[in-house]
Amino acid sequence: MAKVKAMMSRVWQRNSGNPLVIGGLILATAALVMILPRSAVGFALFLASLFALFWAKLEPRHKLVMGVISLVVLLPVIGILNRYYMDVAIQIGIYMALALGLNIVVGLAGLLDLGYVAFYATGAYVWAIFGSKQAAKFMHVGTYPLRGEYFWLFLVIGVVAAACAGILLGLSVLRLKGDYLAIVTLGFGEIIRIVLNNLDKPVNFTNGPNGITAVQAPALFGLSLGQGIDYYFIVLGLVLLVITVSRRLQESRIGRAWEAIREDEVAAVSMGIPVVKAKLLAFAMGASFAGAMGVVFASKQNFVDPSSFSFMESIGVLSMVILGGMGSVTGALVGAVIVTVLQLQILKSVSDYFSYLRNAGILNLPAQLEIAKYEKFVFGIILIIMMIYRPTGIIPSERRRLELEGKGSRGDTGTGGPPEGGKAVPTSSTGTGAAGLGGGGY
Amino acid sequence: MREIAQMFPQVVVDGLTLGFVYALVALGYTMIYGVLEFINFAHSEVFMFGAFAGTEVLLALKASGLMATFTPVGSLFVSLLAGTVLTGLLGVVMEKIAYRPLRSAPRLVPLISAIGVSFFLQDAVRLVEGLWHNAFYVSAPTLFAGGWSPSPTVRIPTKSMILILVCLGIMLGLSLFVGRTKLGKALRAVAQDQATSSLMGINVDRIISLTFLIGAGLGGAAGTLFSLQYTLIHPYVGFILGIKAFTAAVFGGIGSIPGAMVGGVLLGVFEAFASAFLGPLTHGAFGAEYKDVFAFIILILVLIFKPSGLLGQSATEKA
């Protein structure tokens, strides 16, 4: 194993500086996808080659040209030839933005949010209600559905609405930490889902469990942008924006404040970091990414219902962040790709394979069993194994790695003894943090 | 208003039944929290596993014809015992594999691992049941059919009475164990201070395993009783119930054993009230479908305004 690793790293060292090799890799994998349209491996390799481009030691100029060509030409062409891949690509893009949003809350600020999907739902429902006939059921002003041009306005409204929801959640959990925070955010996510599910009476806002259908596609200057490729470019643009914002935020003053809070809240307070403001901002920022993607999702699906926003979805996004590496932008992107491909392609192929075996009479499996629906099984194992063997994720952020590997022990003294002076104070150890925030411990 | 007055006693009975289930599950959360200061997120799935274990044993008894020889009480005892022991062992294994290696890691790490365990268990049970019966919804056989009606509007099913009696018995036993025995003392010592108790010659790892055995066992017992009471179970039955039981534990004061019992029973009764009276009180605008929201709102309010809960003392600094 170590030998293979060494060999691979040598090959990488030698070739990653050569634009022809990287370009060839991308073209070859793209060709593979086109030749073998049914193979999940081809597409996964293509995506991997895009990441190889990302890490390759090329001149920025070459990198940019090749990146633009693969994302603007190659991927759409693959998607046009095979609509399925277009869907996968759009889905990956949406999850990338969600993972980056959650990465701010969980990875940077260290606030474990298990109800993240609530913000996604907020964005989705904002546009679904006004972009369909639903709004006419309770609004007596204006005509609905709104025209597709309003999509862009609602993209902003979705962001604002989700950010407000984020602040609302943030305000109610300001004093909570760690486990309590996790459970309360989970409750918040469930409350939103239950409310969406039942708000068809007394006034029909959400049409309840039946969902809202016929959501308008976006339009520009009278031109409807409802095709897969249109959504692809909308999502691509948004993801690029979100990546830029994430990177800039992380390096900014507020980003460092978030990481300081994650590391040690008491120390952060004493350094003059406005903890309340920073935490609320983290919730709002994280939520706003989800809000924007919610609007796109509603429009792309043409249909929203509460079941798309289950707890499972929150955990899926959380798995992306954890798998990739908490607090790392690239990590979140890689995590989103892996988990989405796993969900949409690999599990499905395995499932197809098993049903093939069953139909061929080789394996005697009950008809009810469908492997593709066992994603929780896979996610569960991923989460456990990652936590035990590599809590920093595949591509750890540098600071996070130091935190988790460099220094260790949680104060096992139990109920809130004062932190030992000399030792590095562990993150969110029992009690030390809450005392500073009006928990009033000892 | 007359309608409400008429329903009232029955709602109390239903609420108490549900409340005792919550209390028993809440005990599992609170015991593990008391010792490790860690919310065992997978406890809801532990409960679910117990429900399946107990029910499968009952079904096996029924299929083999032993149920007739054991009488209902004997069958209840056997399935309860099997459910408790199997689930307790699951708890020990779970701790060994997924939590023990992470004991010194930052707090988020074991919590995420617990979420993983919870997901894994849900689908593992679904997979096994799917392969076994080709269905993952299981109905428990009826053991106690009758009921007692003190007045025309109230009916107390025998199974509810038995559920409450068994729960009270288990709680009494647990209180005696924790309060009066030497092991119980060791458990309390570890909960208070792990380092010092290990200096006093207590094997901390073993006590933690014991805590998981008991905590998960209580969840298993609750699961078995739950399936007898409400008949239909499925792999996702634990999820919401687990969160509510956790709410109950926080409500009563997490880490406090009597607190979990009081919190569970109160939450059950509140929830029964909410689901029965929300409709009539708001003239049908909001109904029983909001009963889950109600529990979450209680959780949030308790955590914001009285994080130490009803009977907890030291919980403020942990919140």
mmCIF file with all atom_site columns, N, CA and C in Angstrom, chain A residues 112 172 179-180 183-184 186 190 194 198 201-202 311-312 315 322 366 368-369 373-374 376-377 380 387-388 404 410 427 430-431 434 439, chain B residues 36-37 39 41 97 102 104 106 108-109 111-112 116 119 122-123 126-127 130 134 239 243 246 254 285 289-290 296 303-304 317 319:
data_model
loop_
_atom_site.group_PDB
_atom_site.id
_atom_site.type_symbol
_atom_site.label_atom_id
_atom_site.label_alt_id
_atom_site.label_comp_id
_atom_site.label_asym_id
_atom_site.label_entity_id
_atom_site.label_seq_id
_atom_site.pdbx_PDB_ins_code
_atom_site.Cartn_x
_atom_site.Cartn_y
_atom_site.Cartn_z
_atom_site.occupancy
_atom_site.B_iso_or_equiv
_atom_site.pdbx_formal_charge
_atom_site.auth_seq_id
_atom_site.auth_comp_id
_atom_site.auth_asym_id
_atom_site.auth_atom_id
_atom_site.pdbx_PDB_model_num
ATOM 1   N N  . LEU A 1 112 ? -22.190 22.924  15.479 1.00 0.00 ? 112 LEU A N  1
ATOM 2   C CA . LEU A 1 112 ? -22.750 21.773  14.777 1.00 0.00 ? 112 LEU A CA 1
ATOM 3   C C  . LEU A 1 112 ? -24.231 21.996  14.510 1.00 0.00 ? 112 LEU A C  1
ATOM 4   N N  . SER A 1 172 ? -31.710 31.998  18.996 1.00 0.00 ? 172 SER A N  1
ATOM 5   C CA . SER A 1 172 ? -32.294 31.120  20.004 1.00 0.00 ? 172 SER A CA 1
ATOM 6   C C  . SER A 1 172 ? -31.275 30.126  20.546 1.00 0.00 ? 172 SER A C  1
ATOM 7   N N  . ASP A 1 179 ? -23.317 19.612  22.016 1.00 0.00 ? 179 ASP A N  1
ATOM 8   C CA . ASP A 1 179 ? -24.378 18.630  21.861 1.00 0.00 ? 179 ASP A CA 1
ATOM 9   C C  . ASP A 1 179 ? -25.760 19.274  21.901 1.00 0.00 ? 179 ASP A C  1
ATOM 10  N N  . TYR A 1 180 ? -25.933 20.220  22.827 1.00 0.00 ? 180 TYR A N  1
ATOM 11  C CA . TYR A 1 180 ? -27.234 20.854  22.943 1.00 0.00 ? 180 TYR A CA 1
ATOM 12  C C  . TYR A 1 180 ? -27.562 21.609  21.669 1.00 0.00 ? 180 TYR A C  1
ATOM 13  N N  . ILE A 1 183 ? -28.761 19.227  18.985 1.00 0.00 ? 183 ILE A N  1
ATOM 14  C CA . ILE A 1 183 ? -30.133 18.739  19.123 1.00 0.00 ? 183 ILE A CA 1
ATOM 15  C C  . ILE A 1 183 ? -31.142 19.849  18.835 1.00 0.00 ? 183 ILE A C  1
ATOM 16  N N  . VAL A 1 184 ? -30.849 21.059  19.304 1.00 0.00 ? 184 VAL A N  1
ATOM 17  C CA . VAL A 1 184 ? -31.816 22.133  19.079 1.00 0.00 ? 184 VAL A CA 1
ATOM 18  C C  . VAL A 1 184 ? -31.899 22.479  17.591 1.00 0.00 ? 184 VAL A C  1
ATOM 19  N N  . LEU A 1 186 ? -31.366 20.454  15.203 1.00 0.00 ? 186 LEU A N  1
ATOM 20  C CA . LEU A 1 186 ? -32.114 19.334  14.619 1.00 0.00 ? 186 LEU A CA 1
ATOM 21  C C  . LEU A 1 186 ? -33.612 19.583  14.800 1.00 0.00 ? 186 LEU A C  1
ATOM 22  N N  . GLU A 1 190 ? -36.614 20.085  12.006 1.00 0.00 ? 190 GLU A N  1
ATOM 23  C CA . GLU A 1 190 ? -37.837 19.290  11.989 1.00 0.00 ? 190 GLU A CA 1
ATOM 24  C C  . GLU A 1 190 ? -39.064 20.192  12.097 1.00 0.00 ? 190 GLU A C  1
ATOM 25  N N  . ILE A 1 194 ? -42.127 20.160  9.580  1.00 0.00 ? 194 ILE A N  1
ATOM 26  C CA . ILE A 1 194 ? -43.493 19.849  10.010 1.00 0.00 ? 194 ILE A CA 1
ATOM 27  C C  . ILE A 1 194 ? -44.422 21.015  9.681  1.00 0.00 ? 194 ILE A C  1
ATOM 28  N N  . ASN A 1 198 ? -47.744 21.071  7.169  1.00 0.00 ? 198 ASN A N  1
ATOM 29  C CA . ASN A 1 198 ? -49.092 21.259  7.697  1.00 0.00 ? 198 ASN A CA 1
ATOM 30  C C  . ASN A 1 198 ? -49.683 22.631  7.432  1.00 0.00 ? 198 ASN A C  1
ATOM 31  N N  . LYS A 1 201 ? -53.523 24.601  6.033  1.00 0.00 ? 201 LYS A N  1
ATOM 32  C CA . LYS A 1 201 ? -54.656 25.172  6.751  1.00 0.00 ? 201 LYS A CA 1
ATOM 33  C C  . LYS A 1 201 ? -54.134 25.838  7.989  1.00 0.00 ? 201 LYS A C  1
ATOM 34  N N  . PRO A 1 202 ? -54.756 26.794  8.566  1.00 0.00 ? 202 PRO A N  1
ATOM 35  C CA . PRO A 1 202 ? -56.011 27.436  8.167  1.00 0.00 ? 202 PRO A CA 1
ATOM 36  C C  . PRO A 1 202 ? -55.906 28.183  6.831  1.00 0.00 ? 202 PRO A C  1
ATOM 37  N N  . PHE A 1 311 ? -34.401 15.349  7.560  1.00 0.00 ? 311 PHE A N  1
ATOM 38  C CA . PHE A 1 311 ? -33.182 15.331  8.359  1.00 0.00 ? 311 PHE A CA 1
ATOM 39  C C  . PHE A 1 311 ? -32.047 14.643  7.609  1.00 0.00 ? 311 PHE A C  1
ATOM 40  N N  . MET A 1 312 ? -32.432 13.630  6.842  1.00 0.00 ? 312 MET A N  1
ATOM 41  C CA . MET A 1 312 ? -31.461 12.892  6.033  1.00 0.00 ? 312 MET A CA 1
ATOM 42  C C  . MET A 1 312 ? -30.637 13.823  5.150  1.00 0.00 ? 312 MET A C  1
ATOM 43  N N  . ILE A 1 315 ? -28.008 15.551  7.068  1.00 0.00 ? 315 ILE A N  1
ATOM 44  C CA . ILE A 1 315 ? -26.887 14.667  7.383  1.00 0.00 ? 315 ILE A CA 1
ATOM 45  C C  . ILE A 1 315 ? -26.056 14.422  6.139  1.00 0.00 ? 315 ILE A C  1
ATOM 46  N N  . ILE A 1 322 ? -17.752 16.762  6.531  1.00 0.00 ? 322 ILE A N  1
ATOM 47  C CA . ILE A 1 322 ? -16.857 15.988  7.387  1.00 0.00 ? 322 ILE A CA 1
ATOM 48  C C  . ILE A 1 322 ? -15.908 15.142  6.563  1.00 0.00 ? 322 ILE A C  1
ATOM 49  N N  . PRO A 1 366 ? -34.868 -10.924 -1.531 1.00 0.00 ? 366 PRO A N  1
ATOM 50  C CA . PRO A 1 366 ? -36.277 -10.516 -1.539 1.00 0.00 ? 366 PRO A CA 1
ATOM 51  C C  . PRO A 1 366 ? -36.471 -9.317  -2.462 1.00 0.00 ? 366 PRO A C  1
ATOM 52  N N  . GLN A 1 368 ? -38.165 -6.817  -2.168 1.00 0.00 ? 368 GLN A N  1
ATOM 53  C CA . GLN A 1 368 ? -38.327 -5.544  -1.492 1.00 0.00 ? 368 GLN A CA 1
ATOM 54  C C  . GLN A 1 368 ? -37.005 -4.816  -1.301 1.00 0.00 ? 368 GLN A C  1
ATOM 55  N N  . LEU A 1 369 ? -35.927 -5.583  -1.303 1.00 0.00 ? 369 LEU A N  1
ATOM 56  C CA . LEU A 1 369 ? -34.627 -5.025  -0.984 1.00 0.00 ? 369 LEU A CA 1
ATOM 57  C C  . LEU A 1 369 ? -34.103 -4.194  -2.144 1.00 0.00 ? 369 LEU A C  1
ATOM 58  N N  . LYS A 1 373 ? -31.460 2.361   -1.691 1.00 0.00 ? 373 LYS A N  1
ATOM 59  C CA . LYS A 1 373 ? -32.122 3.070   -0.594 1.00 0.00 ? 373 LYS A CA 1
ATOM 60  C C  . LYS A 1 373 ? -31.391 2.890   0.726  1.00 0.00 ? 373 LYS A C  1
ATOM 61  N N  . TYR A 1 374 ? -30.227 2.280   0.679  1.00 0.00 ? 374 TYR A N  1
ATOM 62  C CA . TYR A 1 374 ? -29.492 2.087   1.921  1.00 0.00 ? 374 TYR A CA 1
ATOM 63  C C  . TYR A 1 374 ? -28.368 3.100   2.068  1.00 0.00 ? 374 TYR A C  1
ATOM 64  N N  . LYS A 1 376 ? -28.217 5.541   4.113  1.00 0.00 ? 376 LYS A N  1
ATOM 65  C CA . LYS A 1 376 ? -27.932 5.816   5.525  1.00 0.00 ? 376 LYS A CA 1
ATOM 66  C C  . LYS A 1 376 ? -26.892 4.853   6.071  1.00 0.00 ? 376 LYS A C  1
ATOM 67  N N  . PHE A 1 377 ? -27.009 3.631   5.637  1.00 0.00 ? 377 PHE A N  1
ATOM 68  C CA . PHE A 1 377 ? -26.059 2.595   6.022  1.00 0.00 ? 377 PHE A CA 1
ATOM 69  C C  . PHE A 1 377 ? -24.646 3.048   5.659  1.00 0.00 ? 377 PHE A C  1
ATOM 70  N N  . GLY A 1 380 ? -23.621 6.266   7.522  1.00 0.00 ? 380 GLY A N  1
ATOM 71  C CA . GLY A 1 380 ? -23.322 5.951   8.919  1.00 0.00 ? 380 GLY A CA 1
ATOM 72  C C  . GLY A 1 380 ? -21.910 5.427   9.050  1.00 0.00 ? 380 GLY A C  1
ATOM 73  N N  . MET A 1 387 ? -14.523 9.551   11.736 1.00 0.00 ? 387 MET A N  1
ATOM 74  C CA . MET A 1 387 ? -14.278 10.092  13.070 1.00 0.00 ? 387 MET A CA 1
ATOM 75  C C  . MET A 1 387 ? -13.167 9.329   13.779 1.00 0.00 ? 387 MET A C  1
ATOM 76  N N  . ILE A 1 388 ? -13.139 8.015   13.572 1.00 0.00 ? 388 ILE A N  1
ATOM 77  C CA . ILE A 1 388 ? -12.145 7.232   14.303 1.00 0.00 ? 388 ILE A CA 1
ATOM 78  C C  . ILE A 1 388 ? -10.770 7.397   13.678 1.00 0.00 ? 388 ILE A C  1
ATOM 79  N N  . LEU A 1 404 ? -6.912  19.014  15.869 1.00 0.00 ? 404 LEU A N  1
ATOM 80  C CA . LEU A 1 404 ? -7.344  17.651  16.149 1.00 0.00 ? 404 LEU A CA 1
ATOM 81  C C  . LEU A 1 404 ? -6.186  16.686  16.342 1.00 0.00 ? 404 LEU A C  1
ATOM 82  N N  . ARG A 1 410 ? -9.332  16.036  25.847 1.00 0.00 ? 410 ARG A N  1
ATOM 83  C CA . ARG A 1 410 ? -10.449 16.775  26.415 1.00 0.00 ? 410 ARG A CA 1
ATOM 84  C C  . ARG A 1 410 ? -10.292 16.691  27.921 1.00 0.00 ? 410 ARG A C  1
ATOM 85  N N  . THR A 1 427 ? -10.668 22.384  22.870 1.00 0.00 ? 427 THR A N  1
ATOM 86  C CA . THR A 1 427 ? -11.840 23.058  22.340 1.00 0.00 ? 427 THR A CA 1
ATOM 87  C C  . THR A 1 427 ? -13.073 22.646  23.099 1.00 0.00 ? 427 THR A C  1
ATOM 88  N N  . THR A 1 430 ? -15.624 20.799  28.718 1.00 0.00 ? 430 THR A N  1
ATOM 89  C CA . THR A 1 430 ? -16.818 20.888  29.546 1.00 0.00 ? 430 THR A CA 1
ATOM 90  C C  . THR A 1 430 ? -16.894 22.224  30.233 1.00 0.00 ? 430 THR A C  1
ATOM 91  N N  . GLY A 1 431 ? -17.813 23.014  29.917 1.00 0.00 ? 431 GLY A N  1
ATOM 92  C CA . GLY A 1 431 ? -18.065 24.131  30.808 1.00 0.00 ? 431 GLY A CA 1
ATOM 93  C C  . GLY A 1 431 ? -17.242 25.382  30.645 1.00 0.00 ? 431 GLY A C  1
ATOM 94  N N  . ALA A 1 434 ? -19.128 27.921  28.243 1.00 0.00 ? 434 ALA A N  1
ATOM 95  C CA . ALA A 1 434 ? -20.455 28.431  28.564 1.00 0.00 ? 434 ALA A CA 1
ATOM 96  C C  . ALA A 1 434 ? -20.390 29.446  29.684 1.00 0.00 ? 434 ALA A C  1
ATOM 97  N N  . GLY A 1 439 ? -23.700 31.337  30.944 1.00 0.00 ? 439 GLY A N  1
ATOM 98  C CA . GLY A 1 439 ? -24.156 30.070  31.469 1.00 0.00 ? 439 GLY A CA 1
ATOM 99  C C  . GLY A 1 439 ? -24.044 30.083  32.984 1.00 0.00 ? 439 GLY A C  1
ATOM 100 N N  . LEU B 2 36  ? -20.457 10.370  30.999 1.00 0.00 ? 36  LEU B N  1
ATOM 101 C CA . LEU B 2 36  ? -19.490 10.787  29.969 1.00 0.00 ? 36  LEU B CA 1
ATOM 102 C C  . LEU B 2 36  ? -19.683 12.222  29.493 1.00 0.00 ? 36  LEU B C  1
ATOM 103 N N  . GLU B 2 37  ? -20.737 12.865  29.919 1.00 0.00 ? 37  GLU B N  1
ATOM 104 C CA . GLU B 2 37  ? -21.095 14.192  29.402 1.00 0.00 ? 37  GLU B CA 1
ATOM 105 C C  . GLU B 2 37  ? -21.167 14.170  27.889 1.00 0.00 ? 37  GLU B C  1
ATOM 106 N N  . ILE B 2 39  ? -23.927 13.185  24.674 1.00 0.00 ? 39  ILE B N  1
ATOM 107 C CA . ILE B 2 39  ? -25.280 12.797  24.297 1.00 0.00 ? 39  ILE B CA 1
ATOM 108 C C  . ILE B 2 39  ? -25.184 11.637  23.332 1.00 0.00 ? 39  ILE B C  1
ATOM 109 N N  . PHE B 2 41  ? -26.328 10.071  20.769 1.00 0.00 ? 41  PHE B N  1
ATOM 110 C CA . PHE B 2 41  ? -27.304 10.350  19.727 1.00 0.00 ? 41  PHE B CA 1
ATOM 111 C C  . PHE B 2 41  ? -27.964 9.073   19.222 1.00 0.00 ? 41  PHE B C  1
ATOM 112 N N  . ILE B 2 97  ? -16.724 0.168   20.047 1.00 0.00 ? 97  ILE B N  1
ATOM 113 C CA . ILE B 2 97  ? -16.270 0.412   18.681 1.00 0.00 ? 97  ILE B CA 1
ATOM 114 C C  . ILE B 2 97  ? -16.271 1.901   18.347 1.00 0.00 ? 97  ILE B C  1
ATOM 115 N N  . LEU B 2 102 ? -12.679 7.558   20.829 1.00 0.00 ? 102 LEU B N  1
ATOM 116 C CA . LEU B 2 102 ? -12.815 8.995   20.647 1.00 0.00 ? 102 LEU B CA 1
ATOM 117 C C  . LEU B 2 102 ? -12.962 9.733   21.969 1.00 0.00 ? 102 LEU B C  1
ATOM 118 N N  . SER B 2 104 ? -11.035 10.968  24.065 1.00 0.00 ? 104 SER B N  1
ATOM 119 C CA . SER B 2 104 ? -10.217 12.148  24.362 1.00 0.00 ? 104 SER B CA 1
ATOM 120 C C  . SER B 2 104 ? -10.287 13.194  23.247 1.00 0.00 ? 104 SER B C  1
ATOM 121 N N  . PRO B 2 106 ? -12.016 16.132  20.707 1.00 0.00 ? 106 PRO B N  1
ATOM 122 C CA . PRO B 2 106 ? -12.947 17.239  20.946 1.00 0.00 ? 106 PRO B CA 1
ATOM 123 C C  . PRO B 2 106 ? -14.385 16.754  20.848 1.00 0.00 ? 106 PRO B C  1
ATOM 124 N N  . LEU B 2 108 ? -17.143 17.469  19.370 1.00 0.00 ? 108 LEU B N  1
ATOM 125 C CA . LEU B 2 108 ? -17.920 17.255  18.151 1.00 0.00 ? 108 LEU B CA 1
ATOM 126 C C  . LEU B 2 108 ? -17.686 15.865  17.591 1.00 0.00 ? 108 LEU B C  1
ATOM 127 N N  . VAL B 2 109 ? -16.471 15.350  17.801 1.00 0.00 ? 109 VAL B N  1
ATOM 128 C CA . VAL B 2 109 ? -16.082 14.114  17.131 1.00 0.00 ? 109 VAL B CA 1
ATOM 129 C C  . VAL B 2 109 ? -16.933 12.911  17.574 1.00 0.00 ? 109 VAL B C  1
ATOM 130 N N  . LEU B 2 111 ? -19.781 12.977  18.911 1.00 0.00 ? 111 LEU B N  1
ATOM 131 C CA . LEU B 2 111 ? -21.183 13.254  18.582 1.00 0.00 ? 111 LEU B CA 1
ATOM 132 C C  . LEU B 2 111 ? -21.466 12.860  17.132 1.00 0.00 ? 111 LEU B C  1
ATOM 133 N N  . ILE B 2 112 ? -20.553 13.222  16.247 1.00 0.00 ? 112 ILE B N  1
ATOM 134 C CA . ILE B 2 112 ? -20.749 12.873  14.839 1.00 0.00 ? 112 ILE B CA 1
ATOM 135 C C  . ILE B 2 112 ? -20.683 11.361  14.665 1.00 0.00 ? 112 ILE B C  1
ATOM 136 N N  . GLY B 2 116 ? -23.438 8.735   13.151 1.00 0.00 ? 116 GLY B N  1
ATOM 137 C CA . GLY B 2 116 ? -23.133 7.635   12.237 1.00 0.00 ? 116 GLY B CA 1
ATOM 138 C C  . GLY B 2 116 ? -23.690 6.320   12.737 1.00 0.00 ? 116 GLY B C  1
ATOM 139 N N  . PHE B 2 119 ? -27.429 6.163   12.220 1.00 0.00 ? 119 PHE B N  1
ATOM 140 C CA . PHE B 2 119 ? -27.827 5.880   10.846 1.00 0.00 ? 119 PHE B CA 1
ATOM 141 C C  . PHE B 2 119 ? -27.559 4.432   10.467 1.00 0.00 ? 119 PHE B C  1
ATOM 142 N N  . GLN B 2 122 ? -30.191 2.142   11.973 1.00 0.00 ? 122 GLN B N  1
ATOM 143 C CA . GLN B 2 122 ? -31.491 2.215   11.286 1.00 0.00 ? 122 GLN B CA 1
ATOM 144 C C  . GLN B 2 122 ? -31.509 1.329   10.055 1.00 0.00 ? 122 GLN B C  1
ATOM 145 N N  . ASP B 2 123 ? -30.468 1.515   9.239  1.00 0.00 ? 123 ASP B N  1
ATOM 146 C CA . ASP B 2 123 ? -30.487 0.765   7.993  1.00 0.00 ? 123 ASP B CA 1
ATOM 147 C C  . ASP B 2 123 ? -30.080 -0.685  8.194  1.00 0.00 ? 123 ASP B C  1
ATOM 148 N N  . ARG B 2 126 ? -33.156 -2.370  9.170  1.00 0.00 ? 126 ARG B N  1
ATOM 149 C CA . ARG B 2 126 ? -34.028 -2.443  7.999  1.00 0.00 ? 126 ARG B CA 1
ATOM 150 C C  . ARG B 2 126 ? -33.537 -3.542  7.047  1.00 0.00 ? 126 ARG B C  1
ATOM 151 N N  . LEU B 2 127 ? -32.223 -3.602  6.880  1.00 0.00 ? 127 LEU B N  1
ATOM 152 C CA . LEU B 2 127 ? -31.652 -4.604  5.983  1.00 0.00 ? 127 LEU B CA 1
ATOM 153 C C  . LEU B 2 127 ? -31.952 -6.010  6.481  1.00 0.00 ? 127 LEU B C  1
ATOM 154 N N  . GLY B 2 130 ? -35.555 -6.753  6.251  1.00 0.00 ? 130 GLY B N  1
ATOM 155 C CA . GLY B 2 130 ? -35.926 -6.893  4.857  1.00 0.00 ? 130 GLY B CA 1
ATOM 156 C C  . GLY B 2 130 ? -35.524 -8.249  4.292  1.00 0.00 ? 130 GLY B C  1
ATOM 157 N N  . ASN B 2 134 ? -38.847 -9.912  4.362  1.00 0.00 ? 134 ASN B N  1
ATOM 158 C CA . ASN B 2 134 ? -39.229 -9.186  3.161  1.00 0.00 ? 134 ASN B CA 1
ATOM 159 C C  . ASN B 2 134 ? -40.138 -8.003  3.491  1.00 0.00 ? 134 ASN B C  1
ATOM 160 N N  . PHE B 2 239 ? -36.521 7.534   15.954 1.00 0.00 ? 239 PHE B N  1
ATOM 161 C CA . PHE B 2 239 ? -35.910 8.832   15.693 1.00 0.00 ? 239 PHE B CA 1
ATOM 162 C C  . PHE B 2 239 ? -36.588 9.977   16.449 1.00 0.00 ? 239 PHE B C  1
ATOM 163 N N  . ILE B 2 243 ? -35.693 11.872  20.211 1.00 0.00 ? 243 ILE B N  1
ATOM 164 C CA . ILE B 2 243 ? -35.493 13.299  20.451 1.00 0.00 ? 243 ILE B CA 1
ATOM 165 C C  . ILE B 2 243 ? -36.424 13.773  21.561 1.00 0.00 ? 243 ILE B C  1
ATOM 166 N N  . PHE B 2 246 ? -35.066 12.677  24.763 1.00 0.00 ? 246 PHE B N  1
ATOM 167 C CA . PHE B 2 246 ? -33.962 13.553  25.127 1.00 0.00 ? 246 PHE B CA 1
ATOM 168 C C  . PHE B 2 246 ? -34.501 14.859  25.701 1.00 0.00 ? 246 PHE B C  1
ATOM 169 N N  . ILE B 2 254 ? -30.711 17.184  32.882 1.00 0.00 ? 254 ILE B N  1
ATOM 170 C CA . ILE B 2 254 ? -29.946 16.050  32.368 1.00 0.00 ? 254 ILE B CA 1
ATOM 171 C C  . ILE B 2 254 ? -28.862 15.647  33.361 1.00 0.00 ? 254 ILE B C  1
ATOM 172 N N  . ALA B 2 285 ? -57.863 24.973  13.419 1.00 0.00 ? 285 ALA B N  1
ATOM 173 C CA . ALA B 2 285 ? -56.818 25.587  12.610 1.00 0.00 ? 285 ALA B CA 1
ATOM 174 C C  . ALA B 2 285 ? -55.522 24.801  12.746 1.00 0.00 ? 285 ALA B C  1
ATOM 175 N N  . GLU B 2 289 ? -51.253 17.290  14.399 1.00 0.00 ? 289 GLU B N  1
ATOM 176 C CA . GLU B 2 289 ? -50.035 17.167  13.594 1.00 0.00 ? 289 GLU B CA 1
ATOM 177 C C  . GLU B 2 289 ? -48.917 18.053  14.130 1.00 0.00 ? 289 GLU B C  1
ATOM 178 N N  . TYR B 2 290 ? -49.260 18.990  15.016 1.00 0.00 ? 290 TYR B N  1
ATOM 179 C CA . TYR B 2 290 ? -48.219 19.854  15.551 1.00 0.00 ? 290 TYR B CA 1
ATOM 180 C C  . TYR B 2 290 ? -47.654 19.345  16.872 1.00 0.00 ? 290 TYR B C  1
ATOM 181 N N  . PHE B 2 296 ? -40.545 19.977  20.522 1.00 0.00 ? 296 PHE B N  1
ATOM 182 C CA . PHE B 2 296 ? -39.306 20.698  20.210 1.00 0.00 ? 296 PHE B CA 1
ATOM 183 C C  . PHE B 2 296 ? -39.305 22.086  20.836 1.00 0.00 ? 296 PHE B C  1
ATOM 184 N N  . LEU B 2 303 ? -34.127 24.895  27.307 1.00 0.00 ? 303 LEU B N  1
ATOM 185 C CA . LEU B 2 303 ? -32.684 25.141  27.164 1.00 0.00 ? 303 LEU B CA 1
ATOM 186 C C  . LEU B 2 303 ? -32.359 26.621  27.269 1.00 0.00 ? 303 LEU B C  1
ATOM 187 N N  . ILE B 2 304 ? -33.273 27.466  26.813 1.00 0.00 ? 304 ILE B N  1
ATOM 188 C CA . ILE B 2 304 ? -32.976 28.895  26.872 1.00 0.00 ? 304 ILE B CA 1
ATOM 189 C C  . ILE B 2 304 ? -33.204 29.445  28.279 1.00 0.00 ? 304 ILE B C  1
ATOM 190 N N  . GLU B 2 317 ? -23.494 24.677  33.592 1.00 0.00 ? 317 GLU B N  1
ATOM 191 C CA . GLU B 2 317 ? -22.187 24.880  32.988 1.00 0.00 ? 317 GLU B CA 1
ATOM 192 C C  . GLU B 2 317 ? -21.954 23.984  31.789 1.00 0.00 ? 317 GLU B C  1
ATOM 193 N N  . ALA B 2 319 ? -24.396 23.427  29.508 1.00 0.00 ? 319 ALA B N  1
ATOM 194 C CA . ALA B 2 319 ? -25.285 23.789  28.405 1.00 0.00 ? 319 ALA B CA 1
ATOM 195 C C  . ALA B 2 319 ? -24.573 24.603  27.347 1.00 0.00 ? 319 ALA B C  1
#
